[in-house]
Structures are given as structure tokens and as C-alpha cells.
Amino acid sequence: MAQLFTADVENRGLVLDPRTKLAVMITLVVFALGSAGSDITAVRIATVVLSFMPIVLLMTAKQFGKSAVYGALYILVKLSDMLLVPQLTGLAHSVLGICSLIFVRVMPGLIMGAYMLSSTTVSEFISAMHRMHIPQQITIPMSVMFRFFPTVLEEFAAINMAMKMRDIRLGGRNAGKLLEYRLIPLMVCSVNIGSELSAAALTRGLGTKVRRTNICRIGFRLQDIIVLMMILSVYVLLILGRAGVVR
């Protein structure tokens, strides 16, 4: 699980500019999570197609197992939302409808966020933020986030191993202490990790007014142009749908 959030430059597959990944992320939030243009058939179809982009990107990064699982889950839940939920009534209709709706809307953005964290280094992200003239008040917290999740997952794995050695697990002799002995150390570690990463970011000069130099190379390539055109087409369909040109 931790590997999904850890940047692996050698096996990140299709190389995209961090700004392109951010544009995909924002578009998924607007259309998949925010349901923008859900009353327009063309936009709904384009949103479903766009929701498979993070899965395809994971496949290019040779994460075939994760992409297959996420793709199968998304297809299964989407089909149940379209075919099964309308056939149900009462409590089953409400519960399954809400669960499938939340899953379909949230999952594409989560997968894209995981791919972005696993394929973008902190230096590349900071360089992209500087080129977009994003204030440091936003850049520093977001750069800290890139290291926060992998570190927390590593700490969680270490806590799990320590609890297994003490037989604190479901079905064990000390199952009642499972929540206390895992949740509290994780909360304390999370606070400490956030403070340490923030201090490390400031130590590297992220808080200074002097423009930082960066040796990593970022820029728009052919694949970035293709992805951005796909994203732009969804917004064009939304505008045309609001104008009554498409339905």
C-alpha cells in the first residue's frame, strides 16, 4: 500500500508534467465528484471515459494488479448503479444507491491522487508550482503532503508489526486493545511527522523570498498535449450542452 504513494521515478510509465496531472485531478473533481454537467448525456459519457484515465496511467507505470482491481471495481459499481439500483426498492435501493454513487464519484479522484503522488517527485512538484506562480503558503503544505502519506503508511505498517508480536489483533487474546494500541500511536506519529516534514521543508529554503533553483526538468510534451486536449474536450462539451448544441 505504501508503494502506491511513494514516488518511483524509474517505473512511473508515461511521463507527464505535474501541471497536466493537476489538471486531470481538478477535472475529475469537477465532473466526477462535483457532477458538473450530469444532466447532459455527452458530458456524462465523457466523464466516464475520463474516469478510466488514472487506471490507464497506472497500467503505463506497470502497476497492472492495482489498475486491474480498480478498473474491475469501478466497472462493477458503475454497472450496479445503472442496472441494479433502479430495480430495487425501499431500504436496499437507498443504501446501495448512496454507496455506489459515492464510490463512483470519489474513486477516480482518489486513484488519480495516488498516481500523482507515486509518479511525481517533490522537486518536480515545487518547480511546477513556481512556474504557475503559486504562493508559497500553498506550495509548502502541498509539498509536505507528498512525503506525509508515505511516511504515515510506513509508521502504520511498523505499528501493525509490533501489535502482531504482542498478539493484539482481531481474534487474539488482546483484541479489546486493538483500537487503543494502534490508533493512539498512529495519531501521535502523524502529528510528529507533520511537524518534522514542515521543519525540513523550511530548512531547505522553501520559506525564503529568494527564488529557488531546481535541477529537475519539467515541460509539456506530446503526451501532455494529448491529455490536455482530452480534458479540454470535456469542458467544451459542457459549454455546448449549456448552449443547447449537444444533449
PDB file of C-alpha atoms in Angstrom:
ATOM      1  CA  MET A   1       0.000   0.000   0.000  1.00  0.00           C
ATOM      2  CA  ALA A   2       2.798   2.400   0.851  1.00  0.00           C
ATOM      3  CA  GLN A   3       4.379   1.827  -2.564  1.00  0.00           C
ATOM      4  CA  LEU A   4       1.299   3.311  -4.214  1.00  0.00           C
ATOM      5  CA  PHE A   5       2.027   6.689  -2.596  1.00  0.00           C
ATOM      6  CA  THR A   6       5.818   6.609  -2.928  1.00  0.00           C
ATOM      7  CA  ALA A   7       7.354   8.335  -5.932  1.00  0.00           C
ATOM      8  CA  ASP A   8       9.143   5.817  -8.175  1.00  0.00           C
ATOM      9  CA  VAL A   9      10.854   7.773 -10.934  1.00  0.00           C
ATOM     10  CA  GLU A  10      12.231   4.700 -12.697  1.00  0.00           C
ATOM     11  CA  ASN A  11       8.852   2.955 -13.045  1.00  0.00           C
ATOM     12  CA  ARG A  12       6.361   5.759 -13.443  1.00  0.00           C
ATOM     13  CA  GLY A  13       5.418   4.859 -17.012  1.00  0.00           C
ATOM     14  CA  LEU A  14       4.080   7.686 -19.155  1.00  0.00           C
ATOM     15  CA  VAL A  15       5.937  10.847 -18.133  1.00  0.00           C
ATOM     16  CA  LEU A  16       3.520  13.737 -17.669  1.00  0.00           C
ATOM     17  CA  ASP A  17       4.164  17.246 -16.487  1.00  0.00           C
ATOM     18  CA  PRO A  18       2.934  17.814 -12.892  1.00  0.00           C
ATOM     19  CA  ARG A  19       0.669  20.580 -14.190  1.00  0.00           C
ATOM     20  CA  THR A  20      -1.005  18.095 -16.535  1.00  0.00           C
ATOM     21  CA  LYS A  21      -1.627  15.687 -13.664  1.00  0.00           C
ATOM     22  CA  LEU A  22      -3.027  18.530 -11.586  1.00  0.00           C
ATOM     23  CA  ALA A  23      -5.356  19.490 -14.454  1.00  0.00           C
ATOM     24  CA  VAL A  24      -6.614  15.900 -14.679  1.00  0.00           C
ATOM     25  CA  MET A  25      -7.132  15.854 -10.913  1.00  0.00           C
ATOM     26  CA  ILE A  26      -9.118  19.096 -10.929  1.00  0.00           C
ATOM     27  CA  THR A  27     -11.225  17.948 -13.889  1.00  0.00           C
ATOM     28  CA  LEU A  28     -12.096  14.675 -12.165  1.00  0.00           C
ATOM     29  CA  VAL A  29     -13.106  16.579  -9.050  1.00  0.00           C
ATOM     30  CA  VAL A  30     -15.303  18.955 -11.070  1.00  0.00           C
ATOM     31  CA  PHE A  31     -17.032  16.372 -13.255  1.00  0.00           C
ATOM     32  CA  ALA A  32     -16.832  13.044 -11.400  1.00  0.00           C
ATOM     33  CA  LEU A  33     -17.113  14.243  -7.810  1.00  0.00           C
ATOM     34  CA  GLY A  34     -18.950  17.512  -8.436  1.00  0.00           C
ATOM     35  CA  SER A  35     -21.271  16.034 -11.111  1.00  0.00           C
ATOM     36  CA  ALA A  36     -20.909  19.103 -13.333  1.00  0.00           C
ATOM     37  CA  GLY A  37     -22.968  18.614 -16.485  1.00  0.00           C
ATOM     38  CA  SER A  38     -24.558  15.408 -15.206  1.00  0.00           C
ATOM     39  CA  ASP A  39     -27.784  16.417 -16.971  1.00  0.00           C
ATOM     40  CA  ILE A  40     -26.003  16.339 -20.356  1.00  0.00           C
ATOM     41  CA  THR A  41     -25.582  12.890 -21.897  1.00  0.00           C
ATOM     42  CA  ALA A  42     -22.397  13.745 -23.800  1.00  0.00           C
ATOM     43  CA  VAL A  43     -20.749  15.102 -20.649  1.00  0.00           C
ATOM     44  CA  ARG A  44     -21.755  12.023 -18.650  1.00  0.00           C
ATOM     45  CA  ILE A  45     -20.184   9.741 -21.255  1.00  0.00           C
ATOM     46  CA  ALA A  46     -17.039  11.878 -21.400  1.00  0.00           C
ATOM     47  CA  THR A  47     -16.809  11.809 -17.596  1.00  0.00           C
ATOM     48  CA  VAL A  48     -16.934   8.005 -17.547  1.00  0.00           C
ATOM     49  CA  VAL A  49     -14.195   7.857 -20.202  1.00  0.00           C
ATOM     50  CA  LEU A  50     -12.105  10.371 -18.252  1.00  0.00           C
ATOM     51  CA  SER A  51     -12.550   8.315 -15.076  1.00  0.00           C
ATOM     52  CA  PHE A  52     -10.581   5.484 -16.695  1.00  0.00           C
ATOM     53  CA  MET A  53      -7.566   7.734 -17.356  1.00  0.00           C
ATOM     54  CA  PRO A  54      -5.978   7.189 -13.898  1.00  0.00           C
ATOM     55  CA  ILE A  55      -6.330   3.432 -14.380  1.00  0.00           C
ATOM     56  CA  VAL A  56      -4.616   3.641 -17.778  1.00  0.00           C
ATOM     57  CA  LEU A  57      -1.840   5.754 -16.265  1.00  0.00           C
ATOM     58  CA  LEU A  58      -1.316   3.131 -13.554  1.00  0.00           C
ATOM     59  CA  MET A  59      -1.017   0.496 -16.280  1.00  0.00           C
ATOM     60  CA  THR A  60       1.693   2.523 -18.021  1.00  0.00           C
ATOM     61  CA  ALA A  61       3.524   2.599 -14.669  1.00  0.00           C
ATOM     62  CA  LYS A  62       3.452  -1.247 -14.683  1.00  0.00           C
ATOM     63  CA  GLN A  63       1.079  -1.371 -11.713  1.00  0.00           C
ATOM     64  CA  PHE A  64      -1.086  -3.909 -13.502  1.00  0.00           C
ATOM     65  CA  GLY A  65      -2.518  -5.531 -10.385  1.00  0.00           C
ATOM     66  CA  LYS A  66      -3.755  -2.280  -8.870  1.00  0.00           C
ATOM     67  CA  SER A  67      -5.105  -0.988 -12.182  1.00  0.00           C
ATOM     68  CA  ALA A  68      -6.976  -4.260 -12.801  1.00  0.00           C
ATOM     69  CA  VAL A  69      -8.526  -4.232  -9.326  1.00  0.00           C
ATOM     70  CA  TYR A  70      -9.542  -0.573  -9.511  1.00  0.00           C
ATOM     71  CA  GLY A  71     -10.867  -0.957 -13.045  1.00  0.00           C
ATOM     72  CA  ALA A  72     -12.925  -4.031 -12.177  1.00  0.00           C
ATOM     73  CA  LEU A  73     -14.323  -2.350  -9.052  1.00  0.00           C
ATOM     74  CA  TYR A  74     -15.250   0.807 -10.934  1.00  0.00           C
ATOM     75  CA  ILE A  75     -16.976  -1.124 -13.733  1.00  0.00           C
ATOM     76  CA  LEU A  76     -18.813  -3.348 -11.248  1.00  0.00           C
ATOM     77  CA  VAL A  77     -20.067  -0.457  -9.120  1.00  0.00           C
ATOM     78  CA  LYS A  78     -20.947   1.642 -12.180  1.00  0.00           C
ATOM     79  CA  LEU A  79     -22.980  -1.206 -13.690  1.00  0.00           C
ATOM     80  CA  SER A  80     -24.741  -1.827 -10.390  1.00  0.00           C
ATOM     81  CA  ASP A  81     -25.591   1.876 -10.183  1.00  0.00           C
ATOM     82  CA  MET A  82     -27.010   1.836 -13.708  1.00  0.00           C
ATOM     83  CA  LEU A  83     -28.714  -1.577 -13.793  1.00  0.00           C
ATOM     84  CA  LEU A  84     -29.239  -2.961 -10.290  1.00  0.00           C
ATOM     85  CA  VAL A  85     -30.150   0.110  -8.243  1.00  0.00           C
ATOM     86  CA  PRO A  86     -33.165   1.100 -10.429  1.00  0.00           C
ATOM     87  CA  GLN A  87     -34.620  -2.389  -9.902  1.00  0.00           C
ATOM     88  CA  LEU A  88     -34.531  -2.151  -6.109  1.00  0.00           C
ATOM     89  CA  THR A  89     -36.976  -0.501  -3.764  1.00  0.00           C
ATOM     90  CA  GLY A  90     -37.099   0.641  -0.173  1.00  0.00           C
ATOM     91  CA  LEU A  91     -34.095   0.485   2.122  1.00  0.00           C
ATOM     92  CA  ALA A  92     -31.978  -1.623  -0.246  1.00  0.00           C
ATOM     93  CA  HIS A  93     -32.438   0.973  -3.007  1.00  0.00           C
ATOM     94  CA  SER A  94     -31.399   3.817  -0.723  1.00  0.00           C
ATOM     95  CA  VAL A  95     -28.379   2.114   0.847  1.00  0.00           C
ATOM     96  CA  LEU A  96     -26.955   0.586  -2.337  1.00  0.00           C
ATOM     97  CA  GLY A  97     -27.721   3.712  -4.360  1.00  0.00           C
ATOM     98  CA  ILE A  98     -25.913   6.017  -1.941  1.00  0.00           C
ATOM     99  CA  CYS A  99     -22.912   3.682  -1.552  1.00  0.00           C
ATOM    100  CA  SER A 100     -22.480   3.148  -5.299  1.00  0.00           C
ATOM    101  CA  LEU A 101     -22.954   6.854  -6.035  1.00  0.00           C
ATOM    102  CA  ILE A 102     -20.306   7.885  -3.510  1.00  0.00           C
ATOM    103  CA  PHE A 103     -17.912   5.185  -4.714  1.00  0.00           C
ATOM    104  CA  VAL A 104     -18.280   6.110  -8.393  1.00  0.00           C
ATOM    105  CA  ARG A 105     -17.769   9.807  -7.685  1.00  0.00           C
ATOM    106  CA  VAL A 106     -14.881   9.565  -5.239  1.00  0.00           C
ATOM    107  CA  MET A 107     -12.856   6.666  -6.680  1.00  0.00           C
ATOM    108  CA  PRO A 108     -11.478   8.347  -9.869  1.00  0.00           C
ATOM    109  CA  GLY A 109     -10.117  11.302  -7.919  1.00  0.00           C
ATOM    110  CA  LEU A 110      -8.543   9.053  -5.284  1.00  0.00           C
ATOM    111  CA  ILE A 111      -6.823   6.890  -7.893  1.00  0.00           C
ATOM    112  CA  MET A 112      -5.548   9.961  -9.736  1.00  0.00           C
ATOM    113  CA  GLY A 113      -4.252  11.406  -6.471  1.00  0.00           C
ATOM    114  CA  ALA A 114      -2.448   8.153  -5.684  1.00  0.00           C
ATOM    115  CA  TYR A 115      -0.924   8.080  -9.157  1.00  0.00           C
ATOM    116  CA  MET A 116       0.166  11.701  -8.861  1.00  0.00           C
ATOM    117  CA  LEU A 117       1.892  11.018  -5.546  1.00  0.00           C
ATOM    118  CA  SER A 118       3.572   7.863  -6.869  1.00  0.00           C
ATOM    119  CA  SER A 119       4.848   9.416 -10.106  1.00  0.00           C
ATOM    120  CA  THR A 120       5.842  12.952  -9.092  1.00  0.00           C
ATOM    121  CA  THR A 121       8.841  13.896  -7.013  1.00  0.00           C
ATOM    122  CA  VAL A 122       8.740  16.790  -4.579  1.00  0.00           C
ATOM    123  CA  SER A 123      11.248  18.747  -6.691  1.00  0.00           C
ATOM    124  CA  GLU A 124       9.114  18.386  -9.816  1.00  0.00           C
ATOM    125  CA  PHE A 125       6.001  19.466  -7.951  1.00  0.00           C
ATOM    126  CA  ILE A 126       7.657  22.520  -6.418  1.00  0.00           C
ATOM    127  CA  SER A 127       9.125  23.508  -9.784  1.00  0.00           C
ATOM    128  CA  ALA A 128       5.672  23.254 -11.379  1.00  0.00           C
ATOM    129  CA  MET A 129       4.131  25.349  -8.599  1.00  0.00           C
ATOM    130  CA  HIS A 130       6.781  28.028  -9.083  1.00  0.00           C
ATOM    131  CA  ARG A 131       6.148  28.158 -12.830  1.00  0.00           C
ATOM    132  CA  MET A 132       2.449  28.681 -12.140  1.00  0.00           C
ATOM    133  CA  HIS A 133       3.368  31.439  -9.644  1.00  0.00           C
ATOM    134  CA  ILE A 134       1.518  29.691  -6.824  1.00  0.00           C
ATOM    135  CA  PRO A 135       2.146  31.375  -3.424  1.00  0.00           C
ATOM    136  CA  GLN A 136       4.447  29.593  -1.008  1.00  0.00           C
ATOM    137  CA  GLN A 137       1.616  29.454   1.523  1.00  0.00           C
ATOM    138  CA  ILE A 138       0.062  26.840  -0.763  1.00  0.00           C
ATOM    139  CA  THR A 139       3.216  25.260  -2.163  1.00  0.00           C
ATOM    140  CA  ILE A 140       4.805  24.362   1.175  1.00  0.00           C
ATOM    141  CA  PRO A 141       1.797  22.485   2.665  1.00  0.00           C
ATOM    142  CA  MET A 142       1.232  20.603  -0.591  1.00  0.00           C
ATOM    143  CA  SER A 143       4.910  19.652  -0.866  1.00  0.00           C
ATOM    144  CA  VAL A 144       4.791  18.386   2.716  1.00  0.00           C
ATOM    145  CA  MET A 145       1.764  16.266   1.757  1.00  0.00           C
ATOM    146  CA  PHE A 146       3.853  14.427  -0.857  1.00  0.00           C
ATOM    147  CA  ARG A 147       6.017  12.951   1.903  1.00  0.00           C
ATOM    148  CA  PHE A 148       3.375  12.785   4.628  1.00  0.00           C
ATOM    149  CA  PHE A 149       1.258   9.909   3.313  1.00  0.00           C
ATOM    150  CA  PRO A 150       4.143   7.503   2.505  1.00  0.00           C
ATOM    151  CA  THR A 151       5.727   8.166   5.905  1.00  0.00           C
ATOM    152  CA  VAL A 152       2.453   7.638   7.778  1.00  0.00           C
ATOM    153  CA  LEU A 153       1.841   4.364   5.941  1.00  0.00           C
ATOM    154  CA  GLU A 154       5.331   3.167   6.857  1.00  0.00           C
ATOM    155  CA  GLU A 155       4.661   4.018  10.511  1.00  0.00           C
ATOM    156  CA  PHE A 156       1.294   2.240  10.338  1.00  0.00           C
ATOM    157  CA  ALA A 157       2.974  -0.896   8.981  1.00  0.00           C
ATOM    158  CA  ALA A 158       5.518  -0.771  11.824  1.00  0.00           C
ATOM    159  CA  ILE A 159       2.726  -0.377  14.395  1.00  0.00           C
ATOM    160  CA  ASN A 160       0.872  -3.341  12.914  1.00  0.00           C
ATOM    161  CA  MET A 161       4.003  -5.492  13.133  1.00  0.00           C
ATOM    162  CA  ALA A 162       4.562  -4.501  16.765  1.00  0.00           C
ATOM    163  CA  MET A 163       0.937  -5.276  17.657  1.00  0.00           C
ATOM    164  CA  LYS A 164       1.114  -8.695  15.986  1.00  0.00           C
ATOM    165  CA  MET A 165       4.181  -9.526  18.071  1.00  0.00           C
ATOM    166  CA  ARG A 166       2.093  -8.750  21.186  1.00  0.00           C
ATOM    167  CA  ASP A 167      -0.876 -10.768  19.861  1.00  0.00           C
ATOM    168  CA  ILE A 168      -3.027  -7.623  19.707  1.00  0.00           C
ATOM    169  CA  ARG A 169      -5.192  -8.451  16.706  1.00  0.00           C
ATOM    170  CA  LEU A 170      -8.695  -9.470  15.773  1.00  0.00           C
ATOM    171  CA  GLY A 171      -9.282 -12.899  17.254  1.00  0.00           C
ATOM    172  CA  GLY A 172      -6.260 -12.647  19.514  1.00  0.00           C
ATOM    173  CA  ARG A 173      -6.168 -12.657  23.286  1.00  0.00           C
ATOM    174  CA  ASN A 174      -5.905  -8.865  23.458  1.00  0.00           C
ATOM    175  CA  ALA A 175      -8.409  -7.953  20.744  1.00  0.00           C
ATOM    176  CA  GLY A 176     -10.034  -5.351  23.020  1.00  0.00           C
ATOM    177  CA  LYS A 177      -6.845  -3.273  22.956  1.00  0.00           C
ATOM    178  CA  LEU A 178      -6.698  -3.255  19.158  1.00  0.00           C
ATOM    179  CA  LEU A 179      -8.167   0.226  18.661  1.00  0.00           C
ATOM    180  CA  GLU A 180      -6.339   1.880  21.542  1.00  0.00           C
ATOM    181  CA  TYR A 181      -2.890   0.456  20.836  1.00  0.00           C
ATOM    182  CA  ARG A 182      -2.998   1.187  17.113  1.00  0.00           C
ATOM    183  CA  LEU A 183      -4.985   4.402  16.801  1.00  0.00           C
ATOM    184  CA  ILE A 184      -3.275   6.443  19.514  1.00  0.00           C
ATOM    185  CA  PRO A 185       0.319   5.723  18.342  1.00  0.00           C
ATOM    186  CA  LEU A 186      -0.739   6.471  14.774  1.00  0.00           C
ATOM    187  CA  MET A 187      -2.238   9.827  15.799  1.00  0.00           C
ATOM    188  CA  VAL A 188       0.881  10.788  17.734  1.00  0.00           C
ATOM    189  CA  CYS A 189       3.132   9.721  14.841  1.00  0.00           C
ATOM    190  CA  SER A 190       1.038  11.694  12.365  1.00  0.00           C
ATOM    191  CA  VAL A 191       1.385  14.898  14.385  1.00  0.00           C
ATOM    192  CA  ASN A 192       5.133  14.424  14.795  1.00  0.00           C
ATOM    193  CA  ILE A 193       5.619  13.546  11.124  1.00  0.00           C
ATOM    194  CA  GLY A 194       3.740  16.658  10.003  1.00  0.00           C
ATOM    195  CA  SER A 195       5.861  18.881  12.249  1.00  0.00           C
ATOM    196  CA  GLU A 196       9.134  17.273  11.158  1.00  0.00           C
ATOM    197  CA  LEU A 197       8.315  17.460   7.458  1.00  0.00           C
ATOM    198  CA  SER A 198       7.288  21.105   7.775  1.00  0.00           C
ATOM    199  CA  ALA A 199      10.564  21.898   9.535  1.00  0.00           C
ATOM    200  CA  ALA A 200      12.502  20.004   6.856  1.00  0.00           C
ATOM    201  CA  ALA A 201      10.744  21.956   4.099  1.00  0.00           C
ATOM    202  CA  LEU A 202      11.590  25.275   5.743  1.00  0.00           C
ATOM    203  CA  THR A 203      15.177  24.129   6.313  1.00  0.00           C
ATOM    204  CA  ARG A 204      15.564  23.526   2.589  1.00  0.00           C
ATOM    205  CA  GLY A 205      14.702  27.144   1.943  1.00  0.00           C
ATOM    206  CA  LEU A 206      11.086  26.852   0.817  1.00  0.00           C
ATOM    207  CA  GLY A 207      10.034  29.719   3.055  1.00  0.00           C
ATOM    208  CA  THR A 208      12.580  32.249   1.810  1.00  0.00           C
ATOM    209  CA  LYS A 209      11.788  35.115  -0.538  1.00  0.00           C
ATOM    210  CA  VAL A 210      14.718  34.209  -2.799  1.00  0.00           C
ATOM    211  CA  ARG A 211      13.745  32.205  -5.879  1.00  0.00           C
ATOM    212  CA  ARG A 212      14.957  28.613  -5.500  1.00  0.00           C
ATOM    213  CA  THR A 213      16.896  26.849  -8.231  1.00  0.00           C
ATOM    214  CA  ASN A 214      15.868  23.388  -9.387  1.00  0.00           C
ATOM    215  CA  ILE A 215      17.774  20.824 -11.438  1.00  0.00           C
ATOM    216  CA  CYS A 216      14.773  18.704 -12.441  1.00  0.00           C
ATOM    217  CA  ARG A 217      13.365  19.210 -15.920  1.00  0.00           C
ATOM    218  CA  ILE A 218       9.655  19.624 -16.466  1.00  0.00           C
ATOM    219  CA  GLY A 219       7.741  20.737 -19.511  1.00  0.00           C
ATOM    220  CA  PHE A 220       4.876  19.886 -21.796  1.00  0.00           C
ATOM    221  CA  ARG A 221       5.457  17.016 -24.214  1.00  0.00           C
ATOM    222  CA  LEU A 222       3.290  15.392 -26.875  1.00  0.00           C
ATOM    223  CA  GLN A 223       1.558  13.168 -24.302  1.00  0.00           C
ATOM    224  CA  ASP A 224       0.771  16.229 -22.187  1.00  0.00           C
ATOM    225  CA  ILE A 225      -0.850  17.962 -25.166  1.00  0.00           C
ATOM    226  CA  ILE A 226      -2.974  14.879 -25.910  1.00  0.00           C
ATOM    227  CA  VAL A 227      -4.147  14.585 -22.288  1.00  0.00           C
ATOM    228  CA  LEU A 228      -4.870  18.310 -22.034  1.00  0.00           C
ATOM    229  CA  MET A 229      -6.895  18.182 -25.258  1.00  0.00           C
ATOM    230  CA  MET A 230      -8.959  15.324 -23.817  1.00  0.00           C
ATOM    231  CA  ILE A 231      -9.586  17.377 -20.693  1.00  0.00           C
ATOM    232  CA  LEU A 232     -10.446  20.458 -22.717  1.00  0.00           C
ATOM    233  CA  SER A 233     -12.968  18.480 -24.777  1.00  0.00           C
ATOM    234  CA  VAL A 234     -14.980  17.748 -21.626  1.00  0.00           C
ATOM    235  CA  TYR A 235     -15.246  21.455 -20.829  1.00  0.00           C
ATOM    236  CA  VAL A 236     -16.193  22.171 -24.458  1.00  0.00           C
ATOM    237  CA  LEU A 237     -18.968  19.580 -24.250  1.00  0.00           C
ATOM    238  CA  LEU A 238     -20.208  21.229 -21.059  1.00  0.00           C
ATOM    239  CA  ILE A 239     -20.330  24.652 -22.733  1.00  0.00           C
ATOM    240  CA  LEU A 240     -22.056  23.236 -25.822  1.00  0.00           C
ATOM    241  CA  GLY A 241     -24.525  21.403 -23.629  1.00  0.00           C
ATOM    242  CA  ARG A 242     -25.405  24.552 -21.710  1.00  0.00           C
ATOM    243  CA  ALA A 243     -25.855  26.331 -25.047  1.00  0.00           C
ATOM    244  CA  GLY A 244     -28.210  23.591 -26.210  1.00  0.00           C
ATOM    245  CA  VAL A 245     -25.977  22.426 -29.066  1.00  0.00           C
ATOM    246  CA  VAL A 246     -25.462  18.901 -27.639  1.00  0.00           C
ATOM    247  CA  ARG A 247     -27.518  16.808 -25.273  1.00  0.00           C
TER     248      ARG A 247
END
